[in-house]
Amino acid sequence: MGGVSFNFGELLKSVEEAQEHAEITSHHSNFAESTEAVLNLVCTTCCKPCRSRTYFDYFLVIIIYTVKESELHTKRTGHTEFVDKIMETVKSTSLEAAPKPAVEIDNPDDCSSGSGDAAEEMVVPEVDKNILEELEAMGFPKARATRALHYSGNASLEAAVNWMVEHENDPDVDELPKVKSVDWISKLSNDVLLMILSRLSTKEAIRTSVLSTRWEHVWKHVSHLEFDKPKINSSTEFCEEPNPDDTLITKVIIKHLGQLESCVLNYSSSQGRTGILDIWIQIFTSVKHTRVLTLNRHYDGCGKVFEFPSDSFSHPSLMSLSLSSYMFTSSDPFRNCSNLRTLKLVLIEATNVEVFNTLLSSCPSLEVLVLNIRCFYETRGPLKIKNSKLKLVHVLLKRNIGGLEVSSTSLDILVVEDTSFGKKDFFLSSPKVQFTNNFWVAGRFAPQISYYISKEEKSIVHEEFMNNISGGLCESIGDVLKSMSVSIDLMNRTEVERLRQVLRLWICEMLVLEIIFKDNKNAPNESWEKKLWEEDNNNNAVFPNAKFRVNALWMPNFSGSEEEFAFVSCLIKHGTVVDKMMIKTSAFTASKKLEIEAAVDKLRALQTEEDQLMIKCF
């Protein structure tokens, strides 16, 4: 009976086995017909088949052994009788390669699909490289050491050596181990793959389509698209020809399937000249039903002023809109925008303040409003923000706006970074938010945050506020915002943690911090709350951190209660307040005033001789 042998002289039974060997070894491809007798021995005692190869050559360091596999089986088991069953399994052989079966490919659009599109290949398993190097240094061949590590579970050097001693007579001891290479990621459902792709940029997600047929269509179902900022066009000549980047963006939008949760479009002013931007917006809103849309226009020295069509953003599905670097001559694009809950206008210009006032009145459902705006022409009237549903207002008014009027019964956070007007042109009507005179300190402007901290465990407003500040939507909080007024319940862990998060954003010394303590008479009396301010809490951690400093602390309603005293004591001991601590007592009754002043004396007793802090009642 003949066989097929490869260039090292090892005997293979069939063409299929030769093909498999060629795939595994990559470089073995020379085969020749052999007439050498081949045995297919089977032990008569345990029926274990012994390989049909006559001899196995293997090495231990530099000693060569040649052992028949049947003799090896006898040595291990004591079984001595064998029967040749080669005739029972004989197959005709041919040097022509047998055709491989076609590989089935799962439907990539089937969300329950879990199979790959390629045959499983055999690869050398990963082993502990450090132990492998030690074994090689001891003189063991790499293949044997790798095999020992794999089958001993990469446990230790000793375990690998013991395995080699026990298996030194194995015919394949010097062959690299092979395991099936399975693409487990491609076997996952589309839901899981989409979760993975959501961690990638849109460009990276699209690139996965070339991995295999399985991945070709997965990216088309992602819930978020983000188009990177394009390269700046050095030409200043205006051209109505389609921009290549426009074509690419359009192709991606059209190929995407289903709806979008959010989309960020960064484009240059040289793009969108042929009306394509209008088409993109219509597709995003009316076709894709995008809930969160961000349009960032980057000026590259060319292009004309873009005018949004009327009712551009009134689709019911659109909940959040962010625009950057546009100019409005009218508020028509925002007509009938009762759908919007969040509106962010950054680096936006309008011809006059009435354009902004009409725009805001067309969005009666807003809860979050961020404005970084200015007017092209000088106007005398104020910016009017009147909406009972607003919870967060963040404004930076740069030029030609004559005042600010804010009125909202739901307002929790008011951030004023910059204004082009004085104190007399500012009006605030909100039952929860306090805006102190510290905003205009000694006649100069001091940007301020006023924050009524919510006790709700999940606060979208707080998350939005933190994202706006830390994400650099407007100016740097650590450099610009010097004053803060906060209302807090010290007996509520959620509120205390939110105050900690906000104060940690400061990288420079805060000018003024005003703390208004909420009435917590109805709060449950839980003893652990006060430990938030004690020295031994959280491994001697300083509130909010060791770097935070404030020049002046004002407390208009300090009552001397246990939790308030503990909190202020913590600030004094760690030197958080640098210059002065002002405690208002004039609003209390005479008896209560004496009680507070006694608590203040105890606070002063905490100071050391080196302290320059002044603690004063007024």
JSON list of C-alpha atoms in Angstrom, two decimals, residues 205-414:
[
{"chain": "A", "resi": 205, "resn": "ALA", "atom": "CA", "xyz": [-16.28, 50.97, 12.89]},
{"chain": "A", "resi": 206, "resn": "ILE", "atom": "CA", "xyz": [-16.61, 51.22, 9.09]},
{"chain": "A", "resi": 207, "resn": "ARG", "atom": "CA", "xyz": [-13.13, 49.74, 8.65]},
{"chain": "A", "resi": 208, "resn": "THR", "atom": "CA", "xyz": [-14.28, 46.54, 10.40]},
{"chain": "A", "resi": 209, "resn": "SER", "atom": "CA", "xyz": [-16.42, 45.76, 7.33]},
{"chain": "A", "resi": 210, "resn": "VAL", "atom": "CA", "xyz": [-13.30, 44.45, 5.54]},
{"chain": "A", "resi": 211, "resn": "LEU", "atom": "CA", "xyz": [-12.53, 41.88, 8.23]},
{"chain": "A", "resi": 212, "resn": "SER", "atom": "CA", "xyz": [-14.91, 39.33, 6.80]},
{"chain": "A", "resi": 213, "resn": "THR", "atom": "CA", "xyz": [-18.32, 38.92, 5.23]},
{"chain": "A", "resi": 214, "resn": "ARG", "atom": "CA", "xyz": [-19.67, 38.48, 8.75]},
{"chain": "A", "resi": 215, "resn": "TRP", "atom": "CA", "xyz": [-18.59, 42.04, 9.61]},
{"chain": "A", "resi": 216, "resn": "GLU", "atom": "CA", "xyz": [-19.53, 43.69, 6.32]},
{"chain": "A", "resi": 217, "resn": "HIS", "atom": "CA", "xyz": [-22.90, 45.10, 7.36]},
{"chain": "A", "resi": 218, "resn": "VAL", "atom": "CA", "xyz": [-22.64, 45.26, 11.16]},
{"chain": "A", "resi": 219, "resn": "TRP", "atom": "CA", "xyz": [-21.47, 48.91, 11.33]},
{"chain": "A", "resi": 220, "resn": "LYS", "atom": "CA", "xyz": [-24.56, 49.98, 9.38]},
{"chain": "A", "resi": 221, "resn": "HIS", "atom": "CA", "xyz": [-26.66, 49.34, 12.49]},
{"chain": "A", "resi": 222, "resn": "VAL", "atom": "CA", "xyz": [-24.68, 51.42, 14.99]},
{"chain": "A", "resi": 223, "resn": "SER", "atom": "CA", "xyz": [-26.74, 53.97, 16.91]},
{"chain": "A", "resi": 224, "resn": "HIS", "atom": "CA", "xyz": [-24.15, 56.77, 16.74]},
{"chain": "A", "resi": 225, "resn": "LEU", "atom": "CA", "xyz": [-22.29, 58.37, 13.82]},
{"chain": "A", "resi": 226, "resn": "GLU", "atom": "CA", "xyz": [-19.52, 60.92, 14.19]},
{"chain": "A", "resi": 227, "resn": "PHE", "atom": "CA", "xyz": [-17.82, 62.55, 11.23]},
{"chain": "A", "resi": 228, "resn": "ASP", "atom": "CA", "xyz": [-14.36, 63.84, 12.07]},
{"chain": "A", "resi": 229, "resn": "LYS", "atom": "CA", "xyz": [-13.20, 67.39, 11.50]},
{"chain": "A", "resi": 230, "resn": "PRO", "atom": "CA", "xyz": [-12.14, 67.63, 7.83]},
{"chain": "A", "resi": 231, "resn": "LYS", "atom": "CA", "xyz": [-8.79, 68.84, 6.62]},
{"chain": "A", "resi": 232, "resn": "ILE", "atom": "CA", "xyz": [-8.62, 72.62, 6.30]},
{"chain": "A", "resi": 233, "resn": "ASN", "atom": "CA", "xyz": [-8.90, 73.83, 2.71]},
{"chain": "A", "resi": 234, "resn": "SER", "atom": "CA", "xyz": [-6.01, 76.19, 1.94]},
{"chain": "A", "resi": 235, "resn": "SER", "atom": "CA", "xyz": [-7.83, 77.70, -1.02]},
{"chain": "A", "resi": 236, "resn": "THR", "atom": "CA", "xyz": [-9.91, 80.83, -0.44]},
{"chain": "A", "resi": 237, "resn": "GLU", "atom": "CA", "xyz": [-11.67, 80.63, -3.80]},
{"chain": "A", "resi": 238, "resn": "PHE", "atom": "CA", "xyz": [-15.38, 79.96, -3.70]},
{"chain": "A", "resi": 239, "resn": "CYS", "atom": "CA", "xyz": [-16.46, 76.94, -5.71]},
{"chain": "A", "resi": 240, "resn": "GLU", "atom": "CA", "xyz": [-19.89, 75.41, -6.25]},
{"chain": "A", "resi": 241, "resn": "GLU", "atom": "CA", "xyz": [-18.44, 72.02, -7.25]},
{"chain": "A", "resi": 242, "resn": "PRO", "atom": "CA", "xyz": [-19.24, 69.10, -4.91]},
{"chain": "A", "resi": 243, "resn": "ASN", "atom": "CA", "xyz": [-16.66, 68.60, -2.19]},
{"chain": "A", "resi": 244, "resn": "PRO", "atom": "CA", "xyz": [-15.11, 65.09, -2.04]},
{"chain": "A", "resi": 245, "resn": "ASP", "atom": "CA", "xyz": [-15.74, 65.01, 1.70]},
{"chain": "A", "resi": 246, "resn": "ASP", "atom": "CA", "xyz": [-19.43, 65.74, 1.01]},
{"chain": "A", "resi": 247, "resn": "THR", "atom": "CA", "xyz": [-19.62, 62.70, -1.25]},
{"chain": "A", "resi": 248, "resn": "LEU", "atom": "CA", "xyz": [-18.03, 60.47, 1.38]},
{"chain": "A", "resi": 249, "resn": "ILE", "atom": "CA", "xyz": [-20.34, 61.71, 4.16]},
{"chain": "A", "resi": 250, "resn": "THR", "atom": "CA", "xyz": [-23.40, 61.26, 1.94]},
{"chain": "A", "resi": 251, "resn": "LYS", "atom": "CA", "xyz": [-22.35, 57.71, 1.06]},
{"chain": "A", "resi": 252, "resn": "VAL", "atom": "CA", "xyz": [-21.97, 56.77, 4.73]},
{"chain": "A", "resi": 253, "resn": "ILE", "atom": "CA", "xyz": [-25.33, 58.30, 5.66]},
{"chain": "A", "resi": 254, "resn": "ILE", "atom": "CA", "xyz": [-27.13, 56.49, 2.84]},
{"chain": "A", "resi": 255, "resn": "LYS", "atom": "CA", "xyz": [-25.51, 53.12, 3.59]},
{"chain": "A", "resi": 256, "resn": "HIS", "atom": "CA", "xyz": [-26.39, 53.32, 7.29]},
{"chain": "A", "resi": 257, "resn": "LEU", "atom": "CA", "xyz": [-29.47, 51.29, 8.17]},
{"chain": "A", "resi": 258, "resn": "GLY", "atom": "CA", "xyz": [-32.11, 52.05, 10.78]},
{"chain": "A", "resi": 259, "resn": "GLN", "atom": "CA", "xyz": [-32.42, 54.98, 13.18]},
{"chain": "A", "resi": 260, "resn": "LEU", "atom": "CA", "xyz": [-29.78, 57.00, 15.00]},
{"chain": "A", "resi": 261, "resn": "GLU", "atom": "CA", "xyz": [-29.65, 57.82, 18.67]},
{"chain": "A", "resi": 262, "resn": "SER", "atom": "CA", "xyz": [-27.05, 60.54, 18.06]},
{"chain": "A", "resi": 263, "resn": "CYS", "atom": "CA", "xyz": [-24.93, 62.06, 15.31]},
{"chain": "A", "resi": 264, "resn": "VAL", "atom": "CA", "xyz": [-22.00, 64.51, 15.32]},
{"chain": "A", "resi": 265, "resn": "LEU", "atom": "CA", "xyz": [-21.16, 66.22, 12.04]},
{"chain": "A", "resi": 266, "resn": "ASN", "atom": "CA", "xyz": [-17.94, 68.20, 11.83]},
{"chain": "A", "resi": 267, "resn": "TYR", "atom": "CA", "xyz": [-17.50, 69.96, 8.51]},
{"chain": "A", "resi": 268, "resn": "SER", "atom": "CA", "xyz": [-15.65, 72.93, 7.05]},
{"chain": "A", "resi": 269, "resn": "SER", "atom": "CA", "xyz": [-17.19, 76.09, 5.65]},
{"chain": "A", "resi": 270, "resn": "SER", "atom": "CA", "xyz": [-16.05, 74.98, 2.19]},
{"chain": "A", "resi": 271, "resn": "GLN", "atom": "CA", "xyz": [-18.42, 72.00, 2.43]},
{"chain": "A", "resi": 272, "resn": "GLY", "atom": "CA", "xyz": [-22.17, 71.86, 2.00]},
{"chain": "A", "resi": 273, "resn": "ARG", "atom": "CA", "xyz": [-22.18, 74.54, -0.72]},
{"chain": "A", "resi": 274, "resn": "THR", "atom": "CA", "xyz": [-24.53, 72.75, -3.09]},
{"chain": "A", "resi": 275, "resn": "GLY", "atom": "CA", "xyz": [-27.40, 72.37, -0.62]},
{"chain": "A", "resi": 276, "resn": "ILE", "atom": "CA", "xyz": [-26.17, 68.99, 0.58]},
{"chain": "A", "resi": 277, "resn": "LEU", "atom": "CA", "xyz": [-26.20, 70.14, 4.24]},
{"chain": "A", "resi": 278, "resn": "ASP", "atom": "CA", "xyz": [-29.97, 70.69, 4.01]},
{"chain": "A", "resi": 279, "resn": "ILE", "atom": "CA", "xyz": [-30.32, 67.14, 2.70]},
{"chain": "A", "resi": 280, "resn": "TRP", "atom": "CA", "xyz": [-28.15, 65.75, 5.50]},
{"chain": "A", "resi": 281, "resn": "ILE", "atom": "CA", "xyz": [-30.27, 67.49, 8.16]},
{"chain": "A", "resi": 282, "resn": "GLN", "atom": "CA", "xyz": [-33.49, 66.21, 6.58]},
{"chain": "A", "resi": 283, "resn": "ILE", "atom": "CA", "xyz": [-32.14, 62.65, 6.52]},
{"chain": "A", "resi": 284, "resn": "PHE", "atom": "CA", "xyz": [-30.90, 62.87, 10.11]},
{"chain": "A", "resi": 285, "resn": "THR", "atom": "CA", "xyz": [-34.22, 64.17, 11.42]},
{"chain": "A", "resi": 286, "resn": "SER", "atom": "CA", "xyz": [-36.97, 62.84, 9.15]},
{"chain": "A", "resi": 287, "resn": "VAL", "atom": "CA", "xyz": [-35.44, 59.53, 8.02]},
{"chain": "A", "resi": 288, "resn": "LYS", "atom": "CA", "xyz": [-32.99, 58.52, 10.75]},
{"chain": "A", "resi": 289, "resn": "HIS", "atom": "CA", "xyz": [-35.12, 60.04, 13.54]},
{"chain": "A", "resi": 290, "resn": "THR", "atom": "CA", "xyz": [-31.95, 61.21, 15.28]},
{"chain": "A", "resi": 291, "resn": "ARG", "atom": "CA", "xyz": [-32.55, 62.18, 18.90]},
{"chain": "A", "resi": 292, "resn": "VAL", "atom": "CA", "xyz": [-29.28, 64.05, 19.56]},
{"chain": "A", "resi": 293, "resn": "LEU", "atom": "CA", "xyz": [-27.80, 66.08, 16.69]},
{"chain": "A", "resi": 294, "resn": "THR", "atom": "CA", "xyz": [-24.56, 68.09, 16.77]},
{"chain": "A", "resi": 295, "resn": "LEU", "atom": "CA", "xyz": [-23.45, 70.30, 13.85]},
{"chain": "A", "resi": 296, "resn": "ASN", "atom": "CA", "xyz": [-19.99, 71.88, 14.12]},
{"chain": "A", "resi": 297, "resn": "ARG", "atom": "CA", "xyz": [-18.94, 74.23, 11.33]},
{"chain": "A", "resi": 298, "resn": "HIS", "atom": "CA", "xyz": [-15.20, 74.90, 11.06]},
{"chain": "A", "resi": 299, "resn": "TYR", "atom": "CA", "xyz": [-14.25, 78.04, 9.16]},
{"chain": "A", "resi": 300, "resn": "ASP", "atom": "CA", "xyz": [-11.42, 77.45, 6.69]},
{"chain": "A", "resi": 301, "resn": "GLY", "atom": "CA", "xyz": [-11.23, 80.87, 5.02]},
{"chain": "A", "resi": 302, "resn": "CYS", "atom": "CA", "xyz": [-13.76, 80.24, 2.29]},
{"chain": "A", "resi": 303, "resn": "GLY", "atom": "CA", "xyz": [-17.43, 79.61, 1.93]},
{"chain": "A", "resi": 304, "resn": "LYS", "atom": "CA", "xyz": [-20.43, 81.83, 2.51]},
{"chain": "A", "resi": 305, "resn": "VAL", "atom": "CA", "xyz": [-22.81, 82.41, 5.40]},
{"chain": "A", "resi": 306, "resn": "PHE", "atom": "CA", "xyz": [-25.12, 79.42, 5.67]},
{"chain": "A", "resi": 307, "resn": "GLU", "atom": "CA", "xyz": [-28.83, 79.95, 6.23]},
{"chain": "A", "resi": 308, "resn": "PHE", "atom": "CA", "xyz": [-30.85, 77.06, 7.65]},
{"chain": "A", "resi": 309, "resn": "PRO", "atom": "CA", "xyz": [-34.26, 76.61, 6.02]},
{"chain": "A", "resi": 310, "resn": "SER", "atom": "CA", "xyz": [-37.40, 77.28, 8.04]},
{"chain": "A", "resi": 311, "resn": "ASP", "atom": "CA", "xyz": [-38.51, 74.55, 10.46]},
{"chain": "A", "resi": 312, "resn": "SER", "atom": "CA", "xyz": [-35.16, 72.76, 10.09]},
{"chain": "A", "resi": 313, "resn": "PHE", "atom": "CA", "xyz": [-35.22, 71.39, 13.65]},
{"chain": "A", "resi": 314, "resn": "SER", "atom": "CA", "xyz": [-38.90, 70.85, 14.38]},
{"chain": "A", "resi": 315, "resn": "HIS", "atom": "CA", "xyz": [-39.09, 67.08, 13.83]},
{"chain": "A", "resi": 316, "resn": "PRO", "atom": "CA", "xyz": [-40.70, 65.38, 16.89]},
{"chain": "A", "resi": 317, "resn": "SER", "atom": "CA", "xyz": [-37.85, 62.85, 17.23]},
{"chain": "A", "resi": 318, "resn": "LEU", "atom": "CA", "xyz": [-35.16, 65.52, 17.70]},
{"chain": "A", "resi": 319, "resn": "MET", "atom": "CA", "xyz": [-34.68, 66.06, 21.44]},
{"chain": "A", "resi": 320, "resn": "SER", "atom": "CA", "xyz": [-31.24, 67.67, 21.66]},
{"chain": "A", "resi": 321, "resn": "LEU", "atom": "CA", "xyz": [-29.54, 70.09, 19.26]},
{"chain": "A", "resi": 322, "resn": "SER", "atom": "CA", "xyz": [-26.01, 71.55, 19.39]},
{"chain": "A", "resi": 323, "resn": "LEU", "atom": "CA", "xyz": [-24.82, 74.13, 16.86]},
{"chain": "A", "resi": 324, "resn": "SER", "atom": "CA", "xyz": [-21.37, 75.69, 16.59]},
{"chain": "A", "resi": 325, "resn": "SER", "atom": "CA", "xyz": [-20.12, 78.63, 14.48]},
{"chain": "A", "resi": 326, "resn": "TYR", "atom": "CA", "xyz": [-23.23, 79.82, 12.65]},
{"chain": "A", "resi": 327, "resn": "MET", "atom": "CA", "xyz": [-24.91, 83.17, 12.07]},
{"chain": "A", "resi": 328, "resn": "PHE", "atom": "CA", "xyz": [-28.68, 83.75, 12.18]},
{"chain": "A", "resi": 329, "resn": "THR", "atom": "CA", "xyz": [-30.52, 86.60, 10.56]},
{"chain": "A", "resi": 330, "resn": "SER", "atom": "CA", "xyz": [-33.88, 85.24, 11.70]},
{"chain": "A", "resi": 331, "resn": "SER", "atom": "CA", "xyz": [-35.32, 82.61, 14.04]},
{"chain": "A", "resi": 332, "resn": "ASP", "atom": "CA", "xyz": [-37.25, 80.80, 11.27]},
{"chain": "A", "resi": 333, "resn": "PRO", "atom": "CA", "xyz": [-35.16, 77.58, 11.45]},
{"chain": "A", "resi": 334, "resn": "PHE", "atom": "CA", "xyz": [-36.47, 77.13, 15.03]},
{"chain": "A", "resi": 335, "resn": "ARG", "atom": "CA", "xyz": [-40.16, 77.60, 14.36]},
{"chain": "A", "resi": 336, "resn": "ASN", "atom": "CA", "xyz": [-42.38, 75.02, 16.11]},
{"chain": "A", "resi": 337, "resn": "CYS", "atom": "CA", "xyz": [-39.49, 73.50, 18.10]},
{"chain": "A", "resi": 338, "resn": "SER", "atom": "CA", "xyz": [-41.56, 72.28, 21.05]},
{"chain": "A", "resi": 339, "resn": "ASN", "atom": "CA", "xyz": [-39.75, 68.94, 20.58]},
{"chain": "A", "resi": 340, "resn": "LEU", "atom": "CA", "xyz": [-36.38, 70.22, 21.84]},
{"chain": "A", "resi": 341, "resn": "ARG", "atom": "CA", "xyz": [-35.36, 69.46, 25.44]},
{"chain": "A", "resi": 342, "resn": "THR", "atom": "CA", "xyz": [-31.70, 70.52, 25.12]},
{"chain": "A", "resi": 343, "resn": "LEU", "atom": "CA", "xyz": [-30.30, 73.41, 23.07]},
{"chain": "A", "resi": 344, "resn": "LYS", "atom": "CA", "xyz": [-26.63, 74.41, 22.87]},
{"chain": "A", "resi": 345, "resn": "LEU", "atom": "CA", "xyz": [-25.59, 77.39, 20.75]},
{"chain": "A", "resi": 346, "resn": "VAL", "atom": "CA", "xyz": [-21.83, 77.90, 20.84]},
{"chain": "A", "resi": 347, "resn": "LEU", "atom": "CA", "xyz": [-20.02, 80.69, 18.96]},
{"chain": "A", "resi": 348, "resn": "ILE", "atom": "CA", "xyz": [-23.31, 81.79, 17.42]},
{"chain": "A", "resi": 349, "resn": "GLU", "atom": "CA", "xyz": [-23.95, 85.27, 16.04]},
{"chain": "A", "resi": 350, "resn": "ALA", "atom": "CA", "xyz": [-27.25, 86.97, 15.28]},
{"chain": "A", "resi": 351, "resn": "THR", "atom": "CA", "xyz": [-28.03, 90.33, 13.76]},
{"chain": "A", "resi": 352, "resn": "ASN", "atom": "CA", "xyz": [-29.72, 91.49, 17.00]},
{"chain": "A", "resi": 353, "resn": "VAL", "atom": "CA", "xyz": [-30.88, 90.18, 20.37]},
{"chain": "A", "resi": 354, "resn": "GLU", "atom": "CA", "xyz": [-34.51, 89.84, 19.25]},
{"chain": "A", "resi": 355, "resn": "VAL", "atom": "CA", "xyz": [-33.48, 86.99, 16.96]},
{"chain": "A", "resi": 356, "resn": "PHE", "atom": "CA", "xyz": [-32.33, 85.08, 20.04]},
{"chain": "A", "resi": 357, "resn": "ASN", "atom": "CA", "xyz": [-35.39, 86.05, 22.09]},
{"chain": "A", "resi": 358, "resn": "THR", "atom": "CA", "xyz": [-37.78, 84.83, 19.38]},
{"chain": "A", "resi": 359, "resn": "LEU", "atom": "CA", "xyz": [-35.71, 81.68, 18.92]},
{"chain": "A", "resi": 360, "resn": "LEU", "atom": "CA", "xyz": [-35.89, 80.82, 22.63]},
{"chain": "A", "resi": 361, "resn": "SER", "atom": "CA", "xyz": [-39.62, 81.50, 22.84]},
{"chain": "A", "resi": 362, "resn": "SER", "atom": "CA", "xyz": [-40.09, 78.97, 20.01]},
{"chain": "A", "resi": 363, "resn": "CYS", "atom": "CA", "xyz": [-38.62, 76.22, 22.24]},
{"chain": "A", "resi": 364, "resn": "PRO", "atom": "CA", "xyz": [-41.05, 76.04, 25.21]},
{"chain": "A", "resi": 365, "resn": "SER", "atom": "CA", "xyz": [-40.00, 72.53, 26.33]},
{"chain": "A", "resi": 366, "resn": "LEU", "atom": "CA", "xyz": [-36.32, 73.25, 26.98]},
{"chain": "A", "resi": 367, "resn": "GLU", "atom": "CA", "xyz": [-34.76, 71.85, 30.16]},
{"chain": "A", "resi": 368, "resn": "VAL", "atom": "CA", "xyz": [-31.09, 72.52, 29.33]},
{"chain": "A", "resi": 369, "resn": "LEU", "atom": "CA", "xyz": [-29.90, 75.73, 27.65]},
{"chain": "A", "resi": 370, "resn": "VAL", "atom": "CA", "xyz": [-26.26, 76.58, 26.86]},
{"chain": "A", "resi": 371, "resn": "LEU", "atom": "CA", "xyz": [-25.49, 79.87, 25.11]},
{"chain": "A", "resi": 372, "resn": "ASN", "atom": "CA", "xyz": [-22.17, 81.25, 23.90]},
{"chain": "A", "resi": 373, "resn": "ILE", "atom": "CA", "xyz": [-23.53, 84.06, 21.74]},
{"chain": "A", "resi": 374, "resn": "ARG", "atom": "CA", "xyz": [-23.09, 87.61, 20.55]},
{"chain": "A", "resi": 375, "resn": "CYS", "atom": "CA", "xyz": [-24.89, 90.10, 18.32]},
{"chain": "A", "resi": 376, "resn": "PHE", "atom": "CA", "xyz": [-23.46, 91.52, 15.14]},
{"chain": "A", "resi": 377, "resn": "TYR", "atom": "CA", "xyz": [-25.11, 94.89, 15.67]},
{"chain": "A", "resi": 378, "resn": "GLU", "atom": "CA", "xyz": [-25.40, 96.82, 18.92]},
{"chain": "A", "resi": 379, "resn": "THR", "atom": "CA", "xyz": [-28.73, 96.37, 20.66]},
{"chain": "A", "resi": 380, "resn": "ARG", "atom": "CA", "xyz": [-30.20, 97.92, 23.78]},
{"chain": "A", "resi": 381, "resn": "GLY", "atom": "CA", "xyz": [-32.63, 95.23, 24.85]},
{"chain": "A", "resi": 382, "resn": "PRO", "atom": "CA", "xyz": [-31.84, 92.30, 27.18]},
{"chain": "A", "resi": 383, "resn": "LEU", "atom": "CA", "xyz": [-31.66, 88.61, 26.39]},
{"chain": "A", "resi": 384, "resn": "LYS", "atom": "CA", "xyz": [-34.88, 87.11, 27.80]},
{"chain": "A", "resi": 385, "resn": "ILE", "atom": "CA", "xyz": [-34.83, 83.53, 29.04]},
{"chain": "A", "resi": 386, "resn": "LYS", "atom": "CA", "xyz": [-38.32, 82.72, 30.31]},
{"chain": "A", "resi": 387, "resn": "ASN", "atom": "CA", "xyz": [-39.28, 79.08, 30.55]},
{"chain": "A", "resi": 388, "resn": "SER", "atom": "CA", "xyz": [-40.83, 77.30, 33.53]},
{"chain": "A", "resi": 389, "resn": "LYS", "atom": "CA", "xyz": [-39.27, 73.94, 32.53]},
{"chain": "A", "resi": 390, "resn": "LEU", "atom": "CA", "xyz": [-35.65, 75.08, 32.39]},
{"chain": "A", "resi": 391, "resn": "LYS", "atom": "CA", "xyz": [-33.39, 73.34, 34.92]},
{"chain": "A", "resi": 392, "resn": "LEU", "atom": "CA", "xyz": [-29.94, 74.38, 33.67]},
{"chain": "A", "resi": 393, "resn": "VAL", "atom": "CA", "xyz": [-28.93, 77.69, 32.08]},
{"chain": "A", "resi": 394, "resn": "HIS", "atom": "CA", "xyz": [-25.31, 78.29, 31.09]},
{"chain": "A", "resi": 395, "resn": "VAL", "atom": "CA", "xyz": [-24.61, 81.61, 29.38]},
{"chain": "A", "resi": 396, "resn": "LEU", "atom": "CA", "xyz": [-21.61, 83.45, 27.99]},
{"chain": "A", "resi": 397, "resn": "LEU", "atom": "CA", "xyz": [-22.77, 86.73, 26.42]},
{"chain": "A", "resi": 398, "resn": "LYS", "atom": "CA", "xyz": [-19.88, 88.35, 24.61]},
{"chain": "A", "resi": 399, "resn": "ARG", "atom": "CA", "xyz": [-20.93, 91.41, 22.66]},
{"chain": "A", "resi": 400, "resn": "ASN", "atom": "CA", "xyz": [-23.81, 93.82, 21.97]},
{"chain": "A", "resi": 401, "resn": "ILE", "atom": "CA", "xyz": [-26.32, 92.26, 24.39]},
{"chain": "A", "resi": 402, "resn": "GLY", "atom": "CA", "xyz": [-27.84, 94.87, 26.72]},
{"chain": "A", "resi": 403, "resn": "GLY", "atom": "CA", "xyz": [-28.85, 92.70, 29.70]},
{"chain": "A", "resi": 404, "resn": "LEU", "atom": "CA", "xyz": [-30.04, 89.33, 30.96]},
{"chain": "A", "resi": 405, "resn": "GLU", "atom": "CA", "xyz": [-33.44, 88.30, 32.34]},
{"chain": "A", "resi": 406, "resn": "VAL", "atom": "CA", "xyz": [-33.82, 84.73, 33.62]},
{"chain": "A", "resi": 407, "resn": "SER", "atom": "CA", "xyz": [-37.14, 83.42, 34.89]},
{"chain": "A", "resi": 408, "resn": "SER", "atom": "CA", "xyz": [-37.80, 79.75, 35.69]},
{"chain": "A", "resi": 409, "resn": "THR", "atom": "CA", "xyz": [-39.50, 78.00, 38.60]},
{"chain": "A", "resi": 410, "resn": "SER", "atom": "CA", "xyz": [-37.58, 74.75, 37.93]},
{"chain": "A", "resi": 411, "resn": "LEU", "atom": "CA", "xyz": [-34.08, 76.19, 37.66]},
{"chain": "A", "resi": 412, "resn": "ASP", "atom": "CA", "xyz": [-31.38, 74.25, 39.57]},
{"chain": "A", "resi": 413, "resn": "ILE", "atom": "CA", "xyz": [-28.18, 75.53, 37.93]},
{"chain": "A", "resi": 414, "resn": "LEU", "atom": "CA", "xyz": [-27.33, 78.97, 36.60]}
]
